[in-house]
Amino acid sequence: MKYFITVLILLFTLTCVSQVDVQSKIKYHTEKAQNYLDKEKALSGYYSIDKDGIKMYASPTDKINHKIEFQIDWLDMYLFKMTCQKHSSESLMEKYKSGKFTSLIQDGIYIGYNRSEKKLQGLKIAIDPGHIANDFEMGDLEKKHIIIKGDSINGIKDSIEIAEGILTYATAILLKEKLEKEGATVFLTRTADKCAFGKTYQQWKKDDLKNAVDSLYKIGEIKAWQKDYFNSSKAKDRDIFRVIFRDLELAKRVELINNFNPDYTVVIHYNVDETNLDWIKTTDKNFNMCFVGGAFMKNDLITKEKRFEFLRLLITDDLEKSIAISSSVIKKFESELNVPTASARDAKYLIEGCLPTEANGVYCRNLQLPRYIHSPIVYGETLYQDNINECKLLSAETDKTKNKRIQQVADAYFKGILNYVSTNK
Ligand SMILES: [Zn+2]
């Protein structure tokens, strides 16, 4: 009898503990979805978080009819996180399509680092230098080329020309060198003159445009008249770049990064003042910011792929880790570059397209790379290129790896990453 009572008490206690545990998981994930992932508070029809676990639905009508697209129980969450770390996007999508989570891992779930005295030994870091321009002509085509006119009042003698793609690539090269010195294995998504497809834009146009247009038409991404236009000689480069090339090339960057399976991903961009139209004159404004995944808009869960990424961001720690490492990096942007961190009121898109996080200057934004890359991510937007002082500093040196300001930016990324990794071993 005594034994029976003890067992009953034990069972009762275990049930209470696991109920408390489940309640806190429900609370945590519900708040995470509301605060980080659902920008317009319009997505609750696509998921539910309850005592069983998390369920995804293809549409709000399916939720009403209890037609579950994918279900994962609380007990399987840890294995799900590990599975997301270890498997390709394709096998994860196959798993998602099967409707219920079971672990794919057969070869052990613990991923340990063999750290030596080098601070980043054993870590794999992907770097994505934003945009593709290696000259002003290409910068013009991708609309990432600013020309500040000579201005005697502000002490600019001749016009200043900057192509963001040249700055990001030089920053990436400098950062790669520093990370490798500390033992990291680093992967870059592109070279100075070749995009993620391993060729120039012009070469891609020659080799791959037709196939790309046909397949986009087939999946309903472009209409018949667009297909005819892009297959004709009348198609303008700017249109081809904007409608066909840009997103496909970003998708290729995601594919390359996810195949590399990094521990962290760094995406490098330089910003401009969005209100300084055409960027022909300078601005006094200057800010740093970082983006992480999340802030899905009300029409952002219409495909299975996007619903999977929503679920991945909800369950894995990628978002929490992205916020933490970005926070470490943005503090270094501020201290090393002497440029302030943006608060939400400093740019319109930070209010309209983002959700703030608890970290100063780090915002959830549903951009293609933070949405699809399966690792914690630092998506940096440092300083304003059209700022009155920055444009002068950035215009120095033809070889931008020798430019002092760019060296400082690379150094700030490096110190921020190192600081985060050493305190989170
Ligand atoms: Zn950019």
Short mmCIF file of C-alpha atoms and ligand atoms in Angstrom, two decimals:
data_model
loop_
_atom_site.label_atom_id
_atom_site.label_comp_id
_atom_site.label_asym_id
_atom_site.label_seq_id
_atom_site.Cartn_x
_atom_site.Cartn_y
_atom_site.Cartn_z
CA MET A 1 0.00 0.00 0.00
CA LYS A 2 2.79 2.33 1.02
CA TYR A 3 4.57 1.57 -2.26
CA PHE A 4 1.38 2.17 -4.24
CA ILE A 5 0.89 5.60 -2.59
CA THR A 6 4.51 6.56 -3.31
CA VAL A 7 4.08 5.64 -6.99
CA LEU A 8 0.85 7.65 -7.13
CA ILE A 9 2.53 10.70 -5.60
CA LEU A 10 5.44 10.36 -8.00
CA LEU A 11 3.13 10.07 -11.01
CA PHE A 12 1.09 13.05 -9.78
CA THR A 13 4.24 15.14 -9.35
CA LEU A 14 5.57 14.16 -12.79
CA THR A 15 2.25 15.04 -14.42
CA CYS A 16 2.21 18.43 -12.66
CA VAL A 17 5.79 19.14 -13.66
CA SER A 18 5.20 18.23 -17.30
CA GLN A 19 1.96 20.24 -17.36
CA VAL A 20 3.84 23.27 -16.05
CA ASP A 21 6.56 22.57 -18.60
CA VAL A 22 4.04 22.35 -21.45
CA GLN A 23 2.26 25.50 -20.26
CA SER A 24 5.52 27.43 -20.28
CA LYS A 25 6.37 26.09 -23.76
CA ILE A 26 2.96 27.15 -25.05
CA LYS A 27 3.44 30.61 -23.54
CA TYR A 28 6.99 30.97 -24.89
CA HIS A 29 6.17 29.91 -28.45
CA THR A 30 2.88 31.86 -28.58
CA GLU A 31 4.67 35.03 -27.51
CA LYS A 32 7.53 34.35 -29.93
CA ALA A 33 5.09 33.96 -32.85
CA GLN A 34 3.23 37.13 -31.91
CA ASN A 35 6.26 39.28 -31.13
CA TYR A 36 8.68 38.20 -33.83
CA LEU A 37 6.95 36.37 -36.64
CA ASP A 38 3.48 37.80 -37.21
CA LYS A 39 4.01 41.41 -38.22
CA GLU A 40 0.36 42.29 -38.94
CA LYS A 41 -1.24 39.97 -36.38
CA ALA A 42 -2.96 38.23 -39.28
CA LEU A 43 -1.42 34.74 -39.33
CA SER A 44 -3.09 32.93 -36.44
CA GLY A 45 -5.21 31.01 -38.98
CA TYR A 46 -2.09 29.18 -40.18
CA TYR A 47 -0.92 27.66 -36.92
CA SER A 48 -1.94 26.55 -33.46
CA ILE A 49 0.11 26.09 -30.32
CA ASP A 50 -1.55 23.94 -27.67
CA LYS A 51 -1.01 21.11 -25.20
CA ASP A 52 -0.19 18.64 -28.03
CA GLY A 53 2.49 20.76 -29.69
CA ILE A 54 2.53 22.96 -32.78
CA LYS A 55 0.34 22.47 -35.83
CA MET A 56 0.52 24.22 -39.19
CA TYR A 57 -2.43 24.67 -41.58
CA ALA A 58 -2.37 25.45 -45.31
CA SER A 59 -5.08 28.09 -44.81
CA PRO A 60 -7.32 29.56 -42.07
CA THR A 61 -10.24 27.51 -43.50
CA ASP A 62 -8.21 24.34 -42.99
CA LYS A 63 -7.67 25.33 -39.37
CA ILE A 64 -11.41 25.71 -38.81
CA ASN A 65 -11.90 22.27 -40.39
CA HIS A 66 -9.03 20.77 -38.31
CA LYS A 67 -7.19 19.83 -41.50
CA ILE A 68 -3.61 19.77 -40.24
CA GLU A 69 -0.78 20.27 -42.75
CA PHE A 70 2.03 19.43 -40.33
CA GLN A 71 2.17 18.51 -36.68
CA ILE A 72 4.98 18.29 -34.19
CA ASP A 73 4.63 17.20 -30.56
CA TRP A 74 6.38 18.94 -27.69
CA LEU A 75 8.43 15.84 -26.96
CA ASP A 76 9.93 15.96 -30.47
CA MET A 77 10.92 19.64 -30.46
CA TYR A 78 14.54 19.03 -29.52
CA LEU A 79 15.01 16.45 -32.27
CA PHE A 80 13.33 18.81 -34.71
CA LYS A 81 15.87 21.52 -33.89
CA MET A 82 18.74 19.10 -34.40
CA THR A 83 17.20 17.87 -37.64
CA CYS A 84 16.99 21.45 -38.95
CA GLN A 85 20.71 21.84 -38.23
CA LYS A 86 21.77 18.66 -39.94
CA HIS A 87 19.60 18.24 -43.02
CA SER A 88 19.27 19.88 -46.42
CA SER A 89 16.32 22.09 -47.28
CA GLU A 90 15.05 19.41 -49.69
CA SER A 91 14.93 16.63 -47.10
CA LEU A 92 13.38 19.01 -44.55
CA MET A 93 10.67 19.93 -47.07
CA GLU A 94 10.02 16.24 -47.75
CA LYS A 95 9.61 15.73 -44.02
CA TYR A 96 7.26 18.71 -43.79
CA LYS A 97 5.17 17.38 -46.67
CA SER A 98 4.78 14.04 -44.85
CA GLY A 99 2.57 15.85 -42.32
CA LYS A 100 4.11 14.66 -39.06
CA PHE A 101 7.55 15.03 -37.60
CA THR A 102 9.76 12.05 -36.95
CA SER A 103 13.48 12.46 -36.58
CA LEU A 104 15.66 12.08 -39.67
CA ILE A 105 18.81 11.76 -37.65
CA GLN A 106 20.51 8.42 -37.64
CA ASP A 107 24.09 9.40 -37.19
CA GLY A 108 24.06 10.92 -33.71
CA ILE A 109 22.47 14.21 -32.75
CA TYR A 110 25.19 15.99 -30.87
CA ILE A 111 27.29 18.34 -32.90
CA GLY A 112 30.33 19.17 -30.88
CA TYR A 113 33.17 21.51 -31.69
CA ASN A 114 36.73 20.45 -31.41
CA ARG A 115 38.04 23.76 -30.14
CA SER A 116 41.72 24.46 -29.90
CA GLU A 117 43.44 27.59 -28.65
CA LYS A 118 42.11 29.47 -31.70
CA LYS A 119 38.89 31.15 -30.71
CA LEU A 120 36.87 30.13 -33.76
CA GLN A 121 38.43 26.72 -34.40
CA GLY A 122 35.92 24.27 -35.84
CA LEU A 123 33.30 26.90 -36.66
CA LYS A 124 31.88 27.21 -40.16
CA ILE A 125 30.93 30.74 -41.15
CA ALA A 126 29.24 31.75 -44.41
CA ILE A 127 29.63 35.30 -45.66
CA ASP A 128 27.32 36.81 -48.21
CA PRO A 129 28.61 40.06 -49.73
CA GLY A 130 25.40 41.88 -50.71
CA HIS A 131 24.71 42.62 -54.42
CA ILE A 132 26.97 41.77 -57.35
CA ALA A 133 28.46 44.93 -58.83
CA ASN A 134 32.17 44.94 -59.55
CA ASP A 135 31.91 48.24 -61.48
CA PHE A 136 29.61 51.26 -61.68
CA GLU A 137 27.83 49.99 -64.77
CA MET A 138 26.66 46.87 -62.95
CA GLY A 139 25.95 48.98 -59.86
CA ASP A 140 23.67 51.09 -62.03
CA LEU A 141 21.87 48.06 -63.35
CA GLU A 142 21.12 46.72 -59.88
CA LYS A 143 20.29 50.25 -58.66
CA LYS A 144 23.01 50.14 -56.02
CA HIS A 145 25.15 52.94 -57.41
CA ILE A 146 25.19 56.41 -55.91
CA ILE A 147 26.67 59.51 -57.51
CA ILE A 148 27.05 62.46 -55.14
CA LYS A 149 27.55 65.64 -57.13
CA GLY A 150 30.49 67.92 -56.37
CA ASP A 151 29.47 70.40 -53.69
CA SER A 152 31.79 73.18 -52.57
CA ILE A 153 29.70 73.96 -49.44
CA ASN A 154 30.22 70.44 -48.17
CA GLY A 155 33.80 70.25 -49.37
CA ILE A 156 33.23 67.68 -52.13
CA LYS A 157 35.43 68.79 -55.03
CA ASP A 158 34.53 66.18 -57.64
CA SER A 159 31.57 63.88 -57.88
CA ILE A 160 31.76 60.79 -55.69
CA GLU A 161 30.66 57.44 -57.07
CA ILE A 162 30.02 54.38 -54.92
CA ALA A 163 28.76 50.91 -55.89
CA GLU A 164 27.60 49.02 -52.81
CA GLY A 165 28.59 45.64 -54.27
CA ILE A 166 32.25 46.71 -54.37
CA LEU A 167 32.17 47.78 -50.70
CA THR A 168 30.46 44.60 -49.48
CA TYR A 169 32.89 42.36 -51.33
CA ALA A 170 35.97 44.15 -49.94
CA THR A 171 34.46 43.94 -46.43
CA ALA A 172 33.80 40.21 -46.91
CA ILE A 173 37.39 39.54 -48.02
CA LEU A 174 38.82 41.41 -45.01
CA LEU A 175 36.44 39.68 -42.60
CA LYS A 176 37.17 36.25 -44.10
CA GLU A 177 40.88 36.74 -43.49
CA LYS A 178 40.33 37.68 -39.83
CA LEU A 179 37.93 34.79 -39.17
CA GLU A 180 40.26 32.26 -40.81
CA LYS A 181 43.17 33.47 -38.68
CA GLU A 182 41.11 32.46 -35.64
CA GLY A 183 40.49 29.00 -37.09
CA ALA A 184 37.08 29.36 -38.74
CA THR A 185 36.25 27.77 -42.08
CA VAL A 186 34.76 30.52 -44.21
CA PHE A 187 32.63 30.31 -47.33
CA LEU A 188 31.78 33.24 -49.62
CA THR A 189 28.70 33.16 -51.85
CA ARG A 190 30.32 35.04 -54.73
CA THR A 191 33.60 36.37 -56.07
CA ALA A 192 34.41 39.98 -57.01
CA ASP A 193 33.02 39.70 -60.52
CA LYS A 194 30.96 36.52 -60.50
CA CYS A 195 27.55 36.19 -58.90
CA ALA A 196 26.31 33.17 -56.95
CA PHE A 197 25.73 31.32 -60.25
CA GLY A 198 29.52 31.32 -60.74
CA LYS A 199 29.38 33.71 -63.72
CA THR A 200 28.81 37.37 -64.52
CA TYR A 201 25.28 38.68 -64.96
CA GLN A 202 25.89 39.08 -68.72
CA GLN A 203 27.08 35.48 -69.02
CA TRP A 204 24.08 34.26 -67.01
CA LYS A 205 21.81 36.17 -69.38
CA LYS A 206 23.38 34.42 -72.35
CA ASP A 207 23.34 30.93 -70.81
CA ASP A 208 20.37 30.78 -68.50
CA LEU A 209 17.82 33.54 -69.05
CA LYS A 210 15.59 31.56 -71.38
CA ASN A 211 15.36 28.54 -69.08
CA ALA A 212 14.75 30.79 -66.09
CA VAL A 213 11.91 32.62 -67.86
CA ASP A 214 10.31 29.36 -68.98
CA SER A 215 10.42 27.79 -65.53
CA LEU A 216 9.09 30.93 -63.82
CA TYR A 217 6.21 30.93 -66.30
CA LYS A 218 5.54 27.26 -65.66
CA ILE A 219 5.16 27.77 -61.89
CA GLY A 220 2.96 30.83 -62.40
CA GLU A 221 5.46 33.42 -61.15
CA ILE A 222 5.25 35.42 -64.39
CA LYS A 223 2.45 35.92 -66.90
CA ALA A 224 2.40 34.98 -70.61
CA TRP A 225 3.05 38.56 -71.78
CA GLN A 226 6.05 38.76 -69.46
CA LYS A 227 7.40 35.50 -70.83
CA ASP A 228 7.15 36.88 -74.37
CA TYR A 229 8.76 40.16 -73.35
CA PHE A 230 11.70 38.55 -71.55
CA ASN A 231 12.27 36.11 -74.40
CA SER A 232 12.37 38.99 -76.90
CA SER A 233 15.28 41.23 -77.81
CA LYS A 234 13.27 44.20 -76.47
CA ALA A 235 13.75 43.09 -72.85
CA LYS A 236 15.66 45.73 -70.93
CA ASP A 237 18.53 44.68 -68.66
CA ARG A 238 17.04 46.53 -65.68
CA ASP A 239 13.75 44.61 -66.05
CA ILE A 240 15.53 41.28 -66.51
CA PHE A 241 17.60 41.98 -63.43
CA ARG A 242 14.67 43.10 -61.26
CA VAL A 243 11.99 40.60 -62.32
CA ILE A 244 13.94 37.48 -63.24
CA PHE A 245 17.52 37.50 -62.02
CA ARG A 246 17.50 39.09 -58.54
CA ASP A 247 15.35 36.65 -56.58
CA LEU A 248 16.73 33.61 -58.40
CA GLU A 249 20.24 34.69 -57.56
CA LEU A 250 19.29 35.25 -53.91
CA ALA A 251 17.77 31.76 -53.90
CA LYS A 252 21.09 30.44 -55.23
CA ARG A 253 22.93 32.19 -52.38
CA VAL A 254 20.57 30.49 -49.91
CA GLU A 255 21.17 27.12 -51.57
CA LEU A 256 24.96 27.55 -51.44
CA ILE A 257 24.88 28.65 -47.79
CA ASN A 258 22.55 25.86 -46.67
CA ASN A 259 24.69 23.29 -48.50
CA PHE A 260 27.72 24.61 -46.63
CA ASN A 261 25.71 24.09 -43.41
CA PRO A 262 27.30 26.96 -41.46
CA ASP A 263 27.24 27.61 -37.73
CA TYR A 264 26.68 31.30 -38.49
CA THR A 265 25.95 33.38 -41.57
CA VAL A 266 27.00 36.98 -42.06
CA VAL A 267 25.24 39.06 -44.74
CA ILE A 268 26.99 42.33 -45.50
CA HIS A 269 25.26 45.47 -46.72
CA TYR A 270 25.85 49.20 -46.55
CA ASN A 271 22.83 51.45 -46.10
CA VAL A 272 21.57 54.76 -47.51
CA ASP A 273 19.15 57.39 -46.26
CA GLU A 274 15.84 56.21 -47.82
CA THR A 275 14.46 59.78 -47.81
CA ASN A 276 17.45 61.12 -49.78
CA LEU A 277 15.91 60.34 -53.18
CA ASP A 278 18.29 59.48 -56.04
CA TRP A 279 21.28 59.94 -53.72
CA ILE A 280 22.79 62.80 -55.68
CA LYS A 281 23.35 64.97 -52.61
CA THR A 282 24.57 64.13 -49.14
CA THR A 283 22.54 63.52 -45.97
CA ASP A 284 23.34 64.33 -42.34
CA LYS A 285 21.77 61.09 -41.17
CA ASN A 286 23.89 58.06 -40.35
CA PHE A 287 22.79 54.84 -38.60
CA ASN A 288 23.56 51.15 -38.17
CA MET A 289 20.98 48.37 -37.98
CA CYS A 290 20.78 44.57 -38.22
CA PHE A 291 18.01 42.34 -39.54
CA VAL A 292 16.98 38.85 -38.44
CA GLY A 293 14.14 36.65 -39.69
CA GLY A 294 10.48 37.05 -38.75
CA ALA A 295 7.89 39.82 -39.29
CA PHE A 296 5.88 37.79 -41.80
CA MET A 297 3.12 39.86 -43.44
CA LYS A 298 -0.46 38.68 -43.89
CA ASN A 299 0.14 37.19 -47.36
CA ASP A 300 3.49 35.66 -46.47
CA LEU A 301 2.31 32.17 -45.58
CA ILE A 302 0.70 31.26 -48.88
CA THR A 303 3.29 28.67 -49.89
CA LYS A 304 4.27 25.45 -48.15
CA GLU A 305 7.95 26.52 -48.18
CA LYS A 306 7.18 29.73 -46.34
CA ARG A 307 4.97 27.95 -43.80
CA PHE A 308 7.81 25.54 -43.12
CA GLU A 309 10.26 28.41 -42.53
CA PHE A 310 7.77 30.09 -40.19
CA LEU A 311 7.62 26.85 -38.17
CA ARG A 312 11.41 26.43 -38.24
CA LEU A 313 11.94 29.95 -36.94
CA LEU A 314 9.32 29.33 -34.27
CA ILE A 315 10.84 26.11 -32.96
CA THR A 316 14.60 26.32 -33.49
CA ASP A 317 16.87 28.76 -31.64
CA ASP A 318 18.03 30.34 -34.92
CA LEU A 319 16.05 33.50 -34.23
CA GLU A 320 17.15 33.87 -30.60
CA LYS A 321 20.78 33.24 -31.56
CA SER A 322 20.52 35.63 -34.53
CA ILE A 323 19.26 38.36 -32.22
CA ALA A 324 22.04 37.70 -29.70
CA ILE A 325 24.94 37.63 -32.19
CA SER A 326 23.52 40.62 -34.10
CA SER A 327 23.26 42.52 -30.84
CA SER A 328 26.94 41.82 -30.15
CA VAL A 329 27.90 42.94 -33.68
CA ILE A 330 25.80 46.12 -33.67
CA LYS A 331 27.39 47.23 -30.39
CA LYS A 332 30.75 47.00 -32.17
CA PHE A 333 29.38 48.91 -35.18
CA GLU A 334 28.49 51.70 -32.79
CA SER A 335 31.73 51.75 -30.81
CA GLU A 336 34.21 51.02 -33.65
CA LEU A 337 32.61 53.21 -36.31
CA ASN A 338 31.25 55.90 -34.05
CA VAL A 339 27.88 55.70 -35.81
CA PRO A 340 24.65 55.53 -33.77
CA THR A 341 22.31 52.54 -33.72
CA ALA A 342 18.95 53.14 -35.42
CA SER A 343 15.81 53.27 -33.34
CA ALA A 344 12.52 52.38 -35.04
CA ARG A 345 11.62 56.01 -35.71
CA ASP A 346 14.84 56.57 -37.69
CA ALA A 347 13.55 54.93 -40.89
CA LYS A 348 10.04 54.35 -42.23
CA TYR A 349 10.65 50.70 -43.15
CA LEU A 350 11.68 49.90 -39.56
CA ILE A 351 8.13 50.70 -38.47
CA GLU A 352 6.20 49.53 -41.53
CA GLY A 353 8.07 46.35 -42.43
CA CYS A 354 9.78 45.23 -39.22
CA LEU A 355 9.19 44.13 -35.65
CA PRO A 356 11.59 45.38 -33.00
CA THR A 357 13.45 42.84 -30.85
CA GLU A 358 14.68 43.26 -27.29
CA ALA A 359 18.14 44.08 -28.71
CA ASN A 360 18.79 47.69 -29.61
CA GLY A 361 19.03 48.14 -33.41
CA VAL A 362 18.10 44.51 -34.25
CA TYR A 363 14.84 44.12 -36.18
CA CYS A 364 12.83 41.14 -37.44
CA ARG A 365 12.28 41.56 -41.19
CA ASN A 366 10.99 38.99 -43.64
CA LEU A 367 13.80 39.29 -46.19
CA GLN A 368 14.61 36.36 -48.46
CA LEU A 369 17.96 35.44 -46.85
CA PRO A 370 16.97 35.55 -43.15
CA ARG A 371 13.83 33.61 -44.04
CA TYR A 372 15.49 30.73 -45.86
CA ILE A 373 18.99 30.45 -44.38
CA HIS A 374 19.13 27.66 -41.82
CA SER A 375 21.57 29.09 -39.30
CA PRO A 376 21.78 32.04 -36.95
CA ILE A 377 22.35 35.11 -39.10
CA VAL A 378 23.89 38.56 -38.80
CA TYR A 379 22.43 40.73 -41.55
CA GLY A 380 24.31 43.98 -41.16
CA GLU A 381 23.32 47.32 -42.64
CA THR A 382 26.16 49.57 -41.56
CA LEU A 383 26.36 53.32 -41.97
CA TYR A 384 24.77 55.50 -44.70
CA GLN A 385 26.90 55.67 -47.86
CA ASP A 386 25.32 59.02 -48.78
CA ASN A 387 26.20 60.57 -45.43
CA ILE A 388 28.30 63.69 -45.85
CA ASN A 389 31.36 62.25 -44.11
CA GLU A 390 30.97 58.59 -45.05
CA CYS A 391 30.81 59.21 -48.82
CA LYS A 392 34.17 60.96 -48.64
CA LEU A 393 35.73 58.21 -46.52
CA LEU A 394 34.32 55.42 -48.69
CA SER A 395 35.52 57.00 -51.93
CA ALA A 396 39.20 56.68 -50.95
CA GLU A 397 41.33 53.95 -52.63
CA THR A 398 40.49 52.02 -55.79
CA ASP A 399 41.32 48.74 -54.07
CA LYS A 400 38.65 48.94 -51.38
CA THR A 401 40.37 46.38 -49.15
CA LYS A 402 42.89 49.19 -48.53
CA ASN A 403 40.16 51.67 -47.59
CA LYS A 404 40.44 52.59 -43.87
CA ARG A 405 36.68 52.92 -43.33
CA ILE A 406 35.95 49.52 -44.85
CA GLN A 407 38.72 48.00 -42.74
CA GLN A 408 36.99 49.44 -39.67
CA VAL A 409 33.67 47.93 -40.73
CA ALA A 410 35.23 44.49 -41.24
CA ASP A 411 36.91 44.81 -37.87
CA ALA A 412 33.61 45.68 -36.17
CA TYR A 413 31.94 42.56 -37.63
CA PHE A 414 34.90 40.47 -36.53
CA LYS A 415 35.00 41.79 -32.96
CA GLY A 416 31.24 41.42 -32.58
CA ILE A 417 31.30 37.80 -33.76
CA LEU A 418 34.32 36.93 -31.63
CA ASN A 419 32.79 38.51 -28.57
CA TYR A 420 29.58 36.56 -29.01
CA VAL A 421 31.29 33.22 -29.69
CA SER A 422 33.71 33.52 -26.77
CA THR A 423 30.91 34.27 -24.30
CA ASN A 424 28.63 31.51 -25.67
CA LYS A 425 30.96 28.55 -25.97
ZN ZN B 1 22.40 46.44 -49.89
#
